[in-house]
Every structure is written in structure tokens, then in C-alpha cells.
Coordinates of C-alpha atoms and ligand atoms in Angstrom, one line a residue:
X763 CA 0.0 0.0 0.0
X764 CA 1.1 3.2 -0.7
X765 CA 2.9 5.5 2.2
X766 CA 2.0 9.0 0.4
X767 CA 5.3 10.8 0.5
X768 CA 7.8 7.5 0.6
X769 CA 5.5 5.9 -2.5
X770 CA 6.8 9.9 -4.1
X771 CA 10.3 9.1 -3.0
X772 CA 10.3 5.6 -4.3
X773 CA 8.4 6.4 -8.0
X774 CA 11.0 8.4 -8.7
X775 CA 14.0 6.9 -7.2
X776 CA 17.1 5.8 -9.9
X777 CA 18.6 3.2 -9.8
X778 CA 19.7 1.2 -6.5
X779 CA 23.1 1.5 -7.1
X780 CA 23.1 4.8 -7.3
X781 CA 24.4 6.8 -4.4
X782 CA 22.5 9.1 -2.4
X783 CA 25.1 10.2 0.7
X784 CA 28.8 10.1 1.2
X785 CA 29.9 11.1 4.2
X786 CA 33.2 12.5 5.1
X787 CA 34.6 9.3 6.4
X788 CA 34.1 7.3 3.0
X789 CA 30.4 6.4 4.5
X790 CA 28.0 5.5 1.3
X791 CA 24.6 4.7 1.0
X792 CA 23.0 3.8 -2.4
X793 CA 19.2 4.2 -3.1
X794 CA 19.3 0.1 -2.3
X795 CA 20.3 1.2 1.4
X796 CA 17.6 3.5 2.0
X797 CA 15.2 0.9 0.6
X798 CA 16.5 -1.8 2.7
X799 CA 17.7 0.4 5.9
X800 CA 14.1 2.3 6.2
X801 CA 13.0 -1.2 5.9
X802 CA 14.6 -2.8 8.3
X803 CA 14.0 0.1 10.7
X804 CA 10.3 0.0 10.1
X805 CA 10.3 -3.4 11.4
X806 CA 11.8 -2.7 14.6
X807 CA 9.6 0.3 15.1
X808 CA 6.9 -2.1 14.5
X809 CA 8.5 -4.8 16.5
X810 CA 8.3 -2.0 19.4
X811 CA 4.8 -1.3 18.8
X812 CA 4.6 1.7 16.8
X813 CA 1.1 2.0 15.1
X814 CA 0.1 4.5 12.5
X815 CA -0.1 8.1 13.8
X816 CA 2.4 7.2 16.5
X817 CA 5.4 9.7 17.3
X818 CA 8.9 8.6 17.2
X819 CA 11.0 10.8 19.1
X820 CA 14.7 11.7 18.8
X821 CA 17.4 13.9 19.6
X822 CA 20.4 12.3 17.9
X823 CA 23.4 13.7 16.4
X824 CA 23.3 14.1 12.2
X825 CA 24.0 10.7 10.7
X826 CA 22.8 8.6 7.6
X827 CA 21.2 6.3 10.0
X828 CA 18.6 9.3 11.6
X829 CA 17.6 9.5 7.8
X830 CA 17.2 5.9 7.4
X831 CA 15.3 6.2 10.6
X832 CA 13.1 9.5 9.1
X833 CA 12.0 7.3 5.9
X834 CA 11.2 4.8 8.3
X835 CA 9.0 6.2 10.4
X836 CA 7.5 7.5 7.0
X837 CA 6.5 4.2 5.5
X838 CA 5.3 2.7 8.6
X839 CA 3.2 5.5 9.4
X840 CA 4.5 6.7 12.3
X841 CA 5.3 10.7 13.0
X842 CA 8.9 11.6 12.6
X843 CA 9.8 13.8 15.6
X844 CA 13.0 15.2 15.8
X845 CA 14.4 17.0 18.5
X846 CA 17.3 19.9 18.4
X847 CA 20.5 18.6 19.8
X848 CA 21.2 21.8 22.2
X849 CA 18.2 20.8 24.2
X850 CA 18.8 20.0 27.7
X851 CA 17.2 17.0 29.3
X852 CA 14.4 19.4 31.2
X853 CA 13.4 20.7 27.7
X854 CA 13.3 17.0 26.6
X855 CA 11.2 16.2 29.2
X856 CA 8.7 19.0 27.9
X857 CA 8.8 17.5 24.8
X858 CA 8.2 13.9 25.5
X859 CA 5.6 14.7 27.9
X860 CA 3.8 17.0 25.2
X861 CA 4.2 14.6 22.3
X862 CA 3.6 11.3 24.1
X863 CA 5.9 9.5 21.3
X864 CA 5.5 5.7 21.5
X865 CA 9.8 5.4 21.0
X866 CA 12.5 7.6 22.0
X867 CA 16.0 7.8 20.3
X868 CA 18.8 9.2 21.6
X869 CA 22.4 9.1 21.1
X870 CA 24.2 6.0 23.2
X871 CA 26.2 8.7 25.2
X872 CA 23.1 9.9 26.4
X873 CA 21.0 7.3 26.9
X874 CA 22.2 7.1 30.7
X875 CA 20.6 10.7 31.9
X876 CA 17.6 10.5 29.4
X877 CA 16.2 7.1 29.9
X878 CA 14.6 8.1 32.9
X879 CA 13.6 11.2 31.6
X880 CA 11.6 9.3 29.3
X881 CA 10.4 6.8 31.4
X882 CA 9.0 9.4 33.6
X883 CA 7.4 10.8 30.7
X884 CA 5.5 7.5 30.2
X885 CA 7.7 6.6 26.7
X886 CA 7.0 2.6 26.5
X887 CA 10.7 2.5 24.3
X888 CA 14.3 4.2 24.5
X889 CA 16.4 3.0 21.8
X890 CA 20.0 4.5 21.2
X891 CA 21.7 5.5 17.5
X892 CA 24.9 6.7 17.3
X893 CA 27.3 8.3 14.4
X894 CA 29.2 5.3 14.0
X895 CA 26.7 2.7 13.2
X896 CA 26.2 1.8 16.3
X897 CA 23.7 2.0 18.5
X898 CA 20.3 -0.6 20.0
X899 CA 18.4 0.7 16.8
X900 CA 20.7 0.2 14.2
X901 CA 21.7 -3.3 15.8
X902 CA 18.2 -4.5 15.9
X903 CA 17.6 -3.5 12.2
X904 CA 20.3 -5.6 11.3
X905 CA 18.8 -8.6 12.7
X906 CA 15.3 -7.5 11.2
X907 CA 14.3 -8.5 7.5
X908 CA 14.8 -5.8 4.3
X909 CA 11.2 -6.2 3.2
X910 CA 8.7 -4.1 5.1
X911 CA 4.7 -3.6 3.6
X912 CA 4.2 -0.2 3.9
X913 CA 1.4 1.8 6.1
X914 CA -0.9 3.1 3.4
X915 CA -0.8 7.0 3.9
X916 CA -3.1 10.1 2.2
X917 CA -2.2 13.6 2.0
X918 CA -3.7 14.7 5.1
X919 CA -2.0 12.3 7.3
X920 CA 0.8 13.2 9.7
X921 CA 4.3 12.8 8.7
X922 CA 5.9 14.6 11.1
X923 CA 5.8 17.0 14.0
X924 CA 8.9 19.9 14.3
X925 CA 8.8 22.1 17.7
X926 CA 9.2 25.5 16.5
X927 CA 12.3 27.4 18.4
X928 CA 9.6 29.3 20.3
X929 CA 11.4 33.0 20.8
X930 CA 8.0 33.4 24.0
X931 CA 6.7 30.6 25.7
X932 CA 6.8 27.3 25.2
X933 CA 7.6 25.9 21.9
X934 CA 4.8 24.5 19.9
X935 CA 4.5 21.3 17.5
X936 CA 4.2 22.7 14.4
X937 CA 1.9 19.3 12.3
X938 CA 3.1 18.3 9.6
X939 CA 1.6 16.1 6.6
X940 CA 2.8 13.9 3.6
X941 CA 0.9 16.2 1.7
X942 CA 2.5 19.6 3.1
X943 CA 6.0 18.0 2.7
X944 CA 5.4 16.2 -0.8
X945 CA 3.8 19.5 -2.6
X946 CA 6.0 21.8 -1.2
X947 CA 9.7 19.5 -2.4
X948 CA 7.9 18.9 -5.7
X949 CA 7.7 22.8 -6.0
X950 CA 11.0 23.0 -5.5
X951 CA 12.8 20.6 -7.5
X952 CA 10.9 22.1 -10.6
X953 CA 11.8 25.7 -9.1
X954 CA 15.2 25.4 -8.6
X955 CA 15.8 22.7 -11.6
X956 CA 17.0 19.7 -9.3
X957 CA 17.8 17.1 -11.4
X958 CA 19.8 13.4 -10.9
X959 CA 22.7 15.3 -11.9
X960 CA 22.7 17.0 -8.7
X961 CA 25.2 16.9 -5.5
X962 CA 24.5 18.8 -2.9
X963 CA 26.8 20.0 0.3
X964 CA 24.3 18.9 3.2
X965 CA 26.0 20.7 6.3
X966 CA 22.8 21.8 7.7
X967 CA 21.2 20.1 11.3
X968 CA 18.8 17.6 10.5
X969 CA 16.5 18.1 13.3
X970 CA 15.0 21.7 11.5
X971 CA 13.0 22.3 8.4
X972 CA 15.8 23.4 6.5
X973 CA 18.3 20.5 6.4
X974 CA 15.7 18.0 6.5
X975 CA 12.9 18.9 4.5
X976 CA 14.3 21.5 2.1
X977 CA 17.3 19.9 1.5
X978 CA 16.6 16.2 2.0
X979 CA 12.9 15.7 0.8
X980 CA 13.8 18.1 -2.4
X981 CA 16.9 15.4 -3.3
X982 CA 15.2 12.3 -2.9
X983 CA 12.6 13.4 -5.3
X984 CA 14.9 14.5 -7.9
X985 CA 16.9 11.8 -7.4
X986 CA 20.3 13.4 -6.5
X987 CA 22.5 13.2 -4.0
X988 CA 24.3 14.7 -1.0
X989 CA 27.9 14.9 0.6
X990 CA 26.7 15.1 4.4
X991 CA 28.9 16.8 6.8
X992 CA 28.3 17.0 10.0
X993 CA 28.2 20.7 10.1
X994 CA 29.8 23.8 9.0
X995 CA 33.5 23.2 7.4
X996 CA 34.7 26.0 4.7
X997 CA 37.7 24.1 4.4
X998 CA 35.8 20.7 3.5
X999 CA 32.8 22.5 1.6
X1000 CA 35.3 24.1 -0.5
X1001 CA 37.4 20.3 -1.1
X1002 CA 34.1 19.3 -2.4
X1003 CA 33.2 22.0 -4.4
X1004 CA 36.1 20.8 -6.7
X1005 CA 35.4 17.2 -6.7
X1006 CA 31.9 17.3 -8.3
X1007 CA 29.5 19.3 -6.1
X1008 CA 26.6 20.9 -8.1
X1009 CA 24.6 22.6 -5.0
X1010 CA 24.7 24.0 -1.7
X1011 CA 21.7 25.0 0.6
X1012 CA 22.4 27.2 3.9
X1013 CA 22.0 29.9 6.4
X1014 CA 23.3 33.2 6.0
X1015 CA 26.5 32.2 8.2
X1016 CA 27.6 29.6 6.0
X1017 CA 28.2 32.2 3.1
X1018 CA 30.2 34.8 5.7
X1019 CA 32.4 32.1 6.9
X1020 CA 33.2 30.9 3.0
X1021 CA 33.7 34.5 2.4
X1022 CA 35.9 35.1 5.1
X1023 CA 38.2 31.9 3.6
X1024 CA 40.9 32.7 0.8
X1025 CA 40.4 29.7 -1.0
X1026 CA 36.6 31.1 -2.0
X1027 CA 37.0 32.2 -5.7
X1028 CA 35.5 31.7 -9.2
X1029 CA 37.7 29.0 -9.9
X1030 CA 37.1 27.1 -6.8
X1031 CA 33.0 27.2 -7.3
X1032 CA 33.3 26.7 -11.0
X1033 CA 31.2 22.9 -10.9
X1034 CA 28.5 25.2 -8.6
X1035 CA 25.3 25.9 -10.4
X1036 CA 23.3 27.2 -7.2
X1037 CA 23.8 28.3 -4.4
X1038 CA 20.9 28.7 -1.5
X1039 CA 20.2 30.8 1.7
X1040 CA 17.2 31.0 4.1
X1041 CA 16.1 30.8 7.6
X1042 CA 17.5 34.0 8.5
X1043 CA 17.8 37.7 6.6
X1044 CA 20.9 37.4 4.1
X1045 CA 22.7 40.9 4.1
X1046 CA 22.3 42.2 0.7
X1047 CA 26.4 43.2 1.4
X1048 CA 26.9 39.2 1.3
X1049 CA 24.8 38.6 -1.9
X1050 CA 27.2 41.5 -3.1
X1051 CA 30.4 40.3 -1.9
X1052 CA 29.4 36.4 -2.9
X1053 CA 28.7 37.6 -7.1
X1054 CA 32.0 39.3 -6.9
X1055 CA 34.2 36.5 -5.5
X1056 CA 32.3 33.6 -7.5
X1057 CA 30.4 35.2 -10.0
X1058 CA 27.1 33.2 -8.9
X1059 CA 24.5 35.6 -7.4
X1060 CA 23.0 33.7 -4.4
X1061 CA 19.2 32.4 -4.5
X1062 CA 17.4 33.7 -1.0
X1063 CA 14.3 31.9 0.0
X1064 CA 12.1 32.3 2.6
X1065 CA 10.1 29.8 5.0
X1066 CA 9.2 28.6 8.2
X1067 CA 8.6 25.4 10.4
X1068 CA 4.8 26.1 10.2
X1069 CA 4.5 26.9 6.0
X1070 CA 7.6 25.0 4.5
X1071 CA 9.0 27.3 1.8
X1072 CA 6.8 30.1 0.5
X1073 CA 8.6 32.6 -1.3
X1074 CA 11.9 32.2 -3.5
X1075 CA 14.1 34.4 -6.4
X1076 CA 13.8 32.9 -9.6
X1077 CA 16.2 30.5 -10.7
X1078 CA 16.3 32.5 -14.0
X1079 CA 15.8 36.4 -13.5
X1080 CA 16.8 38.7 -11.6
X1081 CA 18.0 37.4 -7.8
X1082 CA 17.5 41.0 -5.7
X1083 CA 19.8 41.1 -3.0
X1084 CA 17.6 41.8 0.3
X1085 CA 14.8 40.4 -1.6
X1086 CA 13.3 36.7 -1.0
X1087 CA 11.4 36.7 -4.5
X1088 CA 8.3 35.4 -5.6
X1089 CA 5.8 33.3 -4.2
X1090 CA 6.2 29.8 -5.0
X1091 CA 3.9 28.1 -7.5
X1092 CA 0.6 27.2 -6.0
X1093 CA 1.2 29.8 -2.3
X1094 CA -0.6 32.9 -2.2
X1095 CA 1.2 35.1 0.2
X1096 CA -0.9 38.4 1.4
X1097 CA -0.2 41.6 3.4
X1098 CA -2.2 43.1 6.0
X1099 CA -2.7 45.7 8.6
X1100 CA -1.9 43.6 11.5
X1101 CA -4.8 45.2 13.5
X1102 CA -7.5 45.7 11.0
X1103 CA -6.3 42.6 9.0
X1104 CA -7.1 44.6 5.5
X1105 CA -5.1 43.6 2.5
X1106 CA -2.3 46.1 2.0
X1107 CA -1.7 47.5 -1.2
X1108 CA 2.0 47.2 -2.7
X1109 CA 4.8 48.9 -1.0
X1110 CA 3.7 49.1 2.1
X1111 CA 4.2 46.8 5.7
X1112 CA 2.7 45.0 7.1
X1113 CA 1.9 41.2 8.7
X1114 CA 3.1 38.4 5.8
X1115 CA -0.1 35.7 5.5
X1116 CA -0.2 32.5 3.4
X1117 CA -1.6 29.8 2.2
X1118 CA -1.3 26.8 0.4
X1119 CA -1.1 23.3 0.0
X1120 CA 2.8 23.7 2.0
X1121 CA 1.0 24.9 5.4
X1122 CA 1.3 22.9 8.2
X1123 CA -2.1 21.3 9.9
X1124 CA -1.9 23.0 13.3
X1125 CA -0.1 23.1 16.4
X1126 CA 0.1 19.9 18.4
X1127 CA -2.6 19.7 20.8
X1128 CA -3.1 23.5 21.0
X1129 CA -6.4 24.2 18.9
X1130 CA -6.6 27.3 20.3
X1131 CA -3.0 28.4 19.3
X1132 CA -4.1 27.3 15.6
X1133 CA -6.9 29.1 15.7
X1134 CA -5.6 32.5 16.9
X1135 CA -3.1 32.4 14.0
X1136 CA -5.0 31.8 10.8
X1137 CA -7.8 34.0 9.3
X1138 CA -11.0 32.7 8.8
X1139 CA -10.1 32.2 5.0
X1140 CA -7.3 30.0 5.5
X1141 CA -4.7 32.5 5.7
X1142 CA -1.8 31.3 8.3
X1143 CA -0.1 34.7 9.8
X1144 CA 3.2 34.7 9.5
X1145 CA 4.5 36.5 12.6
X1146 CA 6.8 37.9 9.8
X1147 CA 6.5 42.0 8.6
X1148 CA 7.1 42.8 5.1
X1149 CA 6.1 43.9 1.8
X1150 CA 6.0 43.1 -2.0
X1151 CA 7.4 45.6 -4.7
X1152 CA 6.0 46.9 -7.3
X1153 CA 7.4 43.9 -8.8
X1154 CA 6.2 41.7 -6.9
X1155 CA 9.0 40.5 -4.8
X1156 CA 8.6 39.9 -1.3
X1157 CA 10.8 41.2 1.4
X1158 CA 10.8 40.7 4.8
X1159 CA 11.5 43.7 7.8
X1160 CA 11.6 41.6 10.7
X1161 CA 9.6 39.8 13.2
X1162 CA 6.3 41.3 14.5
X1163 CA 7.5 40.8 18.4
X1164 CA 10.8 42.4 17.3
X1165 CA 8.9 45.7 16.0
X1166 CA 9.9 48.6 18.2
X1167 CA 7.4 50.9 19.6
X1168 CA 8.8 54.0 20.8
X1169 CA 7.0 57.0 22.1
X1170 CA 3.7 56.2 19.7
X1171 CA 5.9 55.6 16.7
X1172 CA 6.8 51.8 14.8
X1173 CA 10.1 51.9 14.2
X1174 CA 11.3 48.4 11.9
X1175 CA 14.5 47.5 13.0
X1176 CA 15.7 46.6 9.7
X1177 CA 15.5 50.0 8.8
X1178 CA 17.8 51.0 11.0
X1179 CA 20.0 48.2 11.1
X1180 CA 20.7 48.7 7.1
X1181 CA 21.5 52.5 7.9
X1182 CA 24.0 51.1 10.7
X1183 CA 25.8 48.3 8.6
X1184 CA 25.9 50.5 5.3
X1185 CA 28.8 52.6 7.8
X1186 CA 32.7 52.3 7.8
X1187 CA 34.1 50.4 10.6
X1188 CA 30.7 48.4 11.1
X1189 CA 30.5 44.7 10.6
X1190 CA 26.7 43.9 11.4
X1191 CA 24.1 45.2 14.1
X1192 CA 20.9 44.1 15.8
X1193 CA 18.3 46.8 16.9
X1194 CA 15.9 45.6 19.7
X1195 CA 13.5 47.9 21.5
X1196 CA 14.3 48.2 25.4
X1197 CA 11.5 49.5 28.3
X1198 CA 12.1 53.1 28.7
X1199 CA 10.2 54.8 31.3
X1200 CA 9.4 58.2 28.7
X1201 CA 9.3 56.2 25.5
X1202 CA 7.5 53.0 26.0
X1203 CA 10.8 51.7 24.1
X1204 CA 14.0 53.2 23.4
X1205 CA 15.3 52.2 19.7
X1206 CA 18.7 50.2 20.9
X1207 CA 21.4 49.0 19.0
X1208 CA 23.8 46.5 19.1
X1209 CA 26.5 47.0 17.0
X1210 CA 29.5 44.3 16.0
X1211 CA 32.3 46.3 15.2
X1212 CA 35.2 45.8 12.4
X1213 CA 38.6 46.3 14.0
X1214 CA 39.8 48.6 12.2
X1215 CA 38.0 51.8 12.1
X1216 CA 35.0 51.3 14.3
X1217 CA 33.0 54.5 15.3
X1218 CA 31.8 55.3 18.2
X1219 CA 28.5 56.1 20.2
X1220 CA 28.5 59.2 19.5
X1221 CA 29.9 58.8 15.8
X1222 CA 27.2 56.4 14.6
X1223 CA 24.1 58.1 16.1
X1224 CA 25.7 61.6 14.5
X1225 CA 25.5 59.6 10.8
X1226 CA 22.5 58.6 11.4
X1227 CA 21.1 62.4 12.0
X1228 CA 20.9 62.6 8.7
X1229 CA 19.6 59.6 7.3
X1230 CA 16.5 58.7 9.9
X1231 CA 14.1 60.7 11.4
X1232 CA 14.5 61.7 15.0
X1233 CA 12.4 58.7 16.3
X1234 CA 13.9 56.0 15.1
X1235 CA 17.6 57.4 15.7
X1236 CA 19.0 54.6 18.5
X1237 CA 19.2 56.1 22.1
X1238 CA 22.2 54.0 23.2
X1239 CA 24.3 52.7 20.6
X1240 CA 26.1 49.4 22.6
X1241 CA 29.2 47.5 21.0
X1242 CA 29.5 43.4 21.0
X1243 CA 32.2 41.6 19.7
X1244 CA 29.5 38.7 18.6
X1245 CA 26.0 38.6 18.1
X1246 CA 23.9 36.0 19.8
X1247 CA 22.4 33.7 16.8
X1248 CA 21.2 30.3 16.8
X1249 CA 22.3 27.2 15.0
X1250 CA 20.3 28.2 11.9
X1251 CA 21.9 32.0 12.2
X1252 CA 19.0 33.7 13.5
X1253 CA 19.9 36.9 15.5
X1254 CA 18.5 35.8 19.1
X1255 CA 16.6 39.2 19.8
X1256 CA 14.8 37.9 22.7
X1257 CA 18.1 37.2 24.3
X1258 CA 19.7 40.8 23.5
X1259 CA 16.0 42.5 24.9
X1260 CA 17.1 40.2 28.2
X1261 CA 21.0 41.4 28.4
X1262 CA 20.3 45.0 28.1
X1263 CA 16.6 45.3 30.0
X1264 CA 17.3 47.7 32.8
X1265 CA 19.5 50.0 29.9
X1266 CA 17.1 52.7 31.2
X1267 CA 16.0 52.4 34.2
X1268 CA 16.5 55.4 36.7
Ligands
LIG1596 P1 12.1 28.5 11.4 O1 10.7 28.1 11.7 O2 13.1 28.2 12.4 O3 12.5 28.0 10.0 O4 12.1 30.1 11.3 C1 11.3 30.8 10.4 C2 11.6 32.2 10.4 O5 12.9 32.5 10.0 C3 10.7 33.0 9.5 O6 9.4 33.2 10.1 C4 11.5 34.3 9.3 O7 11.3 35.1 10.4 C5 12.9 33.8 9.3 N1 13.4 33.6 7.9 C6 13.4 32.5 7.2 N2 13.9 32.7 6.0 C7 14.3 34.0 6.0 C8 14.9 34.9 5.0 N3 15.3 34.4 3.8 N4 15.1 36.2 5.4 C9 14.7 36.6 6.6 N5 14.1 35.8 7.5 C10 13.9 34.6 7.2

């Protein structure tokens, strides 16, 4: 019987011998493997009890065997639940209470201080997987058989559940179905012209959206396949690049750090036909500097945990730096006046809403969550300010909960932030809005400074004088040698409002 989004997977998988990841240590895995392997591992999950609909939980470090383990739980019906590896074992224990997952994998290292985490959470199963092949999972799908009938699956039925990083409150389990992930990877292997031919350099986590549905789900169904690092490597990613890469997908930190290595140049990227960014704002310095040392103009996207990918620049056309292009085929993406939810017309902000066959089902047990954040038309709200051009591209300011509100006024953040970057002596900065006992919120910035050259206090908010109006010039202007970010390279806001929260009290 069919398993929706595996069935996809399988239609259009080449041949068996063909391989689909190489990892650094000479690891390969054909299409065969992942036939067999998901197999195998469907049978243990089964063995364990998993029924359709159940959650399989992990929190594992990035291996070939988590993906054998994610196509696994696909074809046996079961709701692929990965967990980030930075969480401690209290958040686990959030999460395991919240998702009630029938089986729990962690790494073998861990397995000591989490088993009775899990326990205690009721979980009937731990089982262990490690990098190394090794592991109680991986040792009982070696004893198990290579032929596995699938769970028959439709559109609308779970395929997995992704905890959203959750800047306020708790985090939330954004649903997920075969159909959402199947439409939305079939988008984009037409969009950006995946093909067999393709190699891409996986060095994203595989426990977000981004490395495992964007990249992952998008390669399977074209048939490609991957060198998968472990994470982040210039050095590696740029060995690679010259021995038959095609591809790369990441965040915006992953082009900064190739940037800031000398072996980046037109030569070195000459096999690359695209390169990808997303999950957090791309400086349009770095699209800049990237044409200039490769000649390839970088392709910005722009998704979420909740939507999957909703906007992208064209693979052909014109790739706008700052810009995260068009909607993708088959999304409508909306703006409105956050507070009287009226469509916008072009060229002004205001709250980004879509919809489409790519957003998710809901939050995990939280109907009232799900509710509060679509329109009564099917419209999912973004969280995300922005606006379309003229042209209809779309670009994105910021965050609604990072707006700043001072003394009456909105002041985007990105609109400072560009003024404060475009400076000499300036490397990046983050604006947040701070309690201030006149203002509401005093515009704030924090400001990474180059080392030679940097200006200071006084200096930058003198240069901005003439650039912003008096409202949104910053009241304090505060220098950091490193921004907080994430490990997809999102700017951690929430954690900068925290640092500098009593900057004005009296
Ligand atoms: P996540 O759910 O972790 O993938 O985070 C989704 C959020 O990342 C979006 O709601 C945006 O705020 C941000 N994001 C994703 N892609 C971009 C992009 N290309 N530019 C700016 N922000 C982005």
C-alpha cells in the first residue's frame, strides 16, 4: 500500500546502485540502502509497537542512520519527531511529555541521563543510534528483514511534528503532513531545476526544516544526492566543491564564513550551479560580496517550520539582494494591517499571510494556538512583517514581536539596522526595543564592530542624524564583539532585549 510521501520518494527513485550520501569518512549509502535500511527500521519500530499516527521521538546527532530512521518512520506510518540537539534534558522532558511518542531515540552517550527522563514521561521505548553505526536501533535493524509492507498514507495524514524554536513561551508542535511535505519538495525541484545530476553539500542540522525537508525531501525526489557533513566546514565544503558538487543549501552564516576563507573564488565554485540561503535575513552586502568573489548571485528563499518554503528568487531572472522573491507556484502570500487585517496594497508593511497546500495542519494539541493564527479564509499569519514591490517580490522587515514601539511611533528594526551596517568600521548590528520609562521603548542597538576603524557612540548616532528621522535614531548605541544567533543563524533578539533590560531604568 502506498505511504504517500515514501511511494513519491520511491516512483522516482534511480537506480539502487546509485548513491545518495557520502559522508566524510568514506560512509556510502546507495538508493538500495535507503530501501532496505528504512525497511529494516520499520520493522523494529513495529516490533516496538509503533502504530500508524504514533510519534517517534529523537534527539540524535546528524547521521545517515537518523535518515534511514526518518523514511522509516514514513513508511510505517509513524510521526517523525526530531528533536534539536542543544536541548537539555528538562526541555526533553517538555517535549516527551507533550508529544507522548511511542519510542525515544537518543544518542548511546546519552541514553544514561535521558532514559529516565523518558520513562518518567511514560515513553513505552528508549532506543539509542549513534554516528558510528552503532547504537540498539541500528543493531536490531540488522537482525530485522529488508522487506517491510508499507502503512498506506493520504495527504492529510501526519508525517511529522517539528517544535518551533519558540522566541515566548513554550515551543509549539508545528503538524506536519505527507501532503505539506510532498507539494512543497515537488515545488522545489521544478523551481530550482533539481535534477539526478545534482550533488548537494548537506551541512545543515537535520532536526530543522531546513536541512531536512528543504534539502533532504527536495533530493530524494529528484533523485540526486548529498555529501553530508556534520556541520559547517569552509575548508571541507570548499574540497568538495572541486570534486563534483553541483549545489549548496544554507544559512546566511555559511556564506560569511566561506567568504571570510581565501580559497573562495570563481575557480574554486566553478562545478556550482546554485547556491541557497534561508532561515535568517541574508545581508544584501553578502549577496554582493558572494557575485563578486564567484560570479554566482545567491538564490534567498524564505520559510518557516509552520509553511515549509513560500517565497523564492527565480532560478532564472533577476536574484534582488535583500529580496526573497516570488511566491512559490501554488502559495498565495498576502499583506495586511496587522490590527485591522485589511489587504495592503503594494509597497507598504505590514503582517506576511499564506496559504497553500505547504502549510502545516496546526499546532500539536493547541487548537486554540491554531486558531488564533490563521484567518478565517485560511490564511496562516506569519509573525513575519514585510512587503511586495512593485514587482512583486517579497521582502521581509523583521519579526512582529521584534517591531519597536517607541513613544507612539513603529520603528522596523531593519530599517535601522541597514543605515548602521551601510557605515565604515561596522561589521553587522541588531536593533531591539528596550523599556524606557518616557518612550515606552527606546530604539537600541547593538552594534559588532570591524577592528579597524570602528566609530563610536557618538559617531554612529551623528551619521544617522541625517539619514533617519528623530524617532527611530538609537538612544544607546552598545558594541558586541558577537551577536547571539542560533544554530540556523538567527539573530536571538529575545536574548539581547534580556541582556540589556534595565539599559534605562532610573
Ligand atoms: P524557522 O521556523 O526556524 O524556520 O524560522 C522561520 C523564520 O525564519 C521565519 O518566520 C522568518 O522570520 C525567518 N526567515 C526564514 N527565511 C528567511 C529569510 N530568507 N530572510 C529573513 N528571515 C527569514
Amino acid at each position: 500500500m502506498p505511504a504517500y510521501l515514501y511511494d513519491l520518494m520511491a516512483r522516482r527513485a534511480p537506480s539502487p546502485a546509485k548513491v545518495f550520501i557520502e559522508t566524510p569518512e568514506g560512509r556510502k549509502l546507495t538508493y538500495g540502502d535507503l530501501h532496505a535500511g528504512s525497511a529494516r527500521i520499520a520493522n523494529v519500530l513495529r516490533a516496538r509497537g509503533v502504530e500508524p499516527g504514533d510519534r517517534v521521538a529523537l534527539q540524535v546527532e546528524k547521521s545517515p542512520d537518523a535518515i534511514l530512521l526518518y523514511l522509516a518512520c514514513l513508511r510505517a506510518g509513524a510521526v517523525f519527531l526530531p528533536l534539536n540537539t542543544a536541548y537539555t534534558p528538562a526541555e526533553i522532558e517538555y517535549f516527551l511529555g507533550d508529544a507522548k511518542p511511542r519510542v525515544f531515540v537518543c544518542d548511546p552517550a546519552t541514553r544514561e541521563k535521558l532514559a529516565a527522563v523518558a520513562q518518567g514521561a511514560g515513553v513505552a521505548h528508549v532506543e539509542t543510534l549513534g554516528v558510528r553505526e552503532d547504537g540498539s536501533l541500528v543493531e536490531a535493524a540488522r537482525a530485522a528483514s529488508a522487506d517491510f509492507a508499507d502503512v498506506a498514507r493520504g495527504e492529510d495524514d501526519l508525517a511529522a511534528i517539528l517544535y518551533t524554536s519558540g522566541t515566548t513561551g513554550r515551543s509549539k508542535g508545528a503538524m506536519l503532513s505527507h501532503g505539506n511535505l510532498a507539494s512543497n519538495a515537488l515545488t522545489l525541484v521544478d523551481y530550482w531545476r533539481f535534477t539526478e545530476k545534482d550533488v548537494l553539500i548537506h551541512a545543515l542540522p537535520i532536526y530543522h526544516t531546513h536541512g531536512l525537508f528543504v534539502a533532504m525531501n527536495t533530493l530524494l525526489l529528484a533523485g540526486g544526492s548529498m555529501f553530508f557533513l556534520p556541520k559547517l566546514d569552509p575548508d571541507l565544503m570548499l574540497q568538495l566543491m572541486g570534486r563534483g558538487a553541483t549545489t549548496m543549501m544554507g544559512v546566511p552564516t555559511f556564506y560569511t564564513r566561506l567568504l571570510a576563507h581565501p580559497g573562495l573564488t570563481h575557480e574554486a565554485t566553478k562545478t556550482m550551479r546554485l547556491f541557497v540561503s534561508g532561515s535568517a535575513p541574508l545581508l544584501a552586502e553578502t549577496h554582493r560580496e558572494w557575485t563578486a568573489r564567484t560570479g554566482h548571485a545567491i538564490l534567498e528563499r524564505y520559510g518557516m517550520t509552520e509553511t515549509n518554503m513560500n517565497t523564492s528568487n527565480p532560478y532564472d531572472g533577476d536574484r534582488v539582494p535583500g529580496a526573497v522573491g516570488f511566491p512559490l507556484p501554488g502559495v498565495s502570500v498576502r499583506i495586511t494591517n496587522p490590527e485591522t487585517t485589511q489587504e495592503l496594497p503594494r509597497g507598504e508593511i505590514g503582517m506576511i499571510e499564506v496559504k497553500g497546500p505547504n502549510v502545516f495542519k496546526g499546532y500539536w494539541q493547541m487548537p486554540e494556538k491554531t486558531a488564533a493564527e490563521f484567518r478565517t479564509d485560511g490564511f496562516f499569519i506569519t509573525g513575519d512583517l514585510g512587503k511586495i514591490d512593485e514587482r512583486g517580490y517579497v521582502y521581509i522587515v523583521g519579526r512582529d514581536k521584534d517591531l519597536v514601539i517607541t513613544g507612539g511611533f513603529n520603528v522596523y528594526p531593519i530599517e535601522v539596522e541597514t543605515e548602521i551596517d551601510a557605515l565604515a568600521g561596522v561589521v553587522e548590528s541588531a536593533v531591539i526595543g528596550v523599556s524606557h520609562p518616557d518612550f515606552g521603548e527606546g530604539v537600541t542597538a547593538v552594534v559588532v564592530p570591524k577592528k579597524d576603524g570602528a566609530p563610536d557612540e557618538k559617531q554612529v548616532i551623528a551619521a544617522l542624524e541625517a539619514r533617519l528621522a528623530k524617532f527611530k535614531l538609537p538612544k544607546r548605541v552598545l558594541f558586541v564583539n558577537e551577536l547571539p544567533r542560533n544554530a540556523m543563524g538567527k539573530v536571538q533578539k529575545a536574548e539581547l532585549r534580556k541582556t540589556y533590560g534595565d539599559l534605562y531604568k532610573k
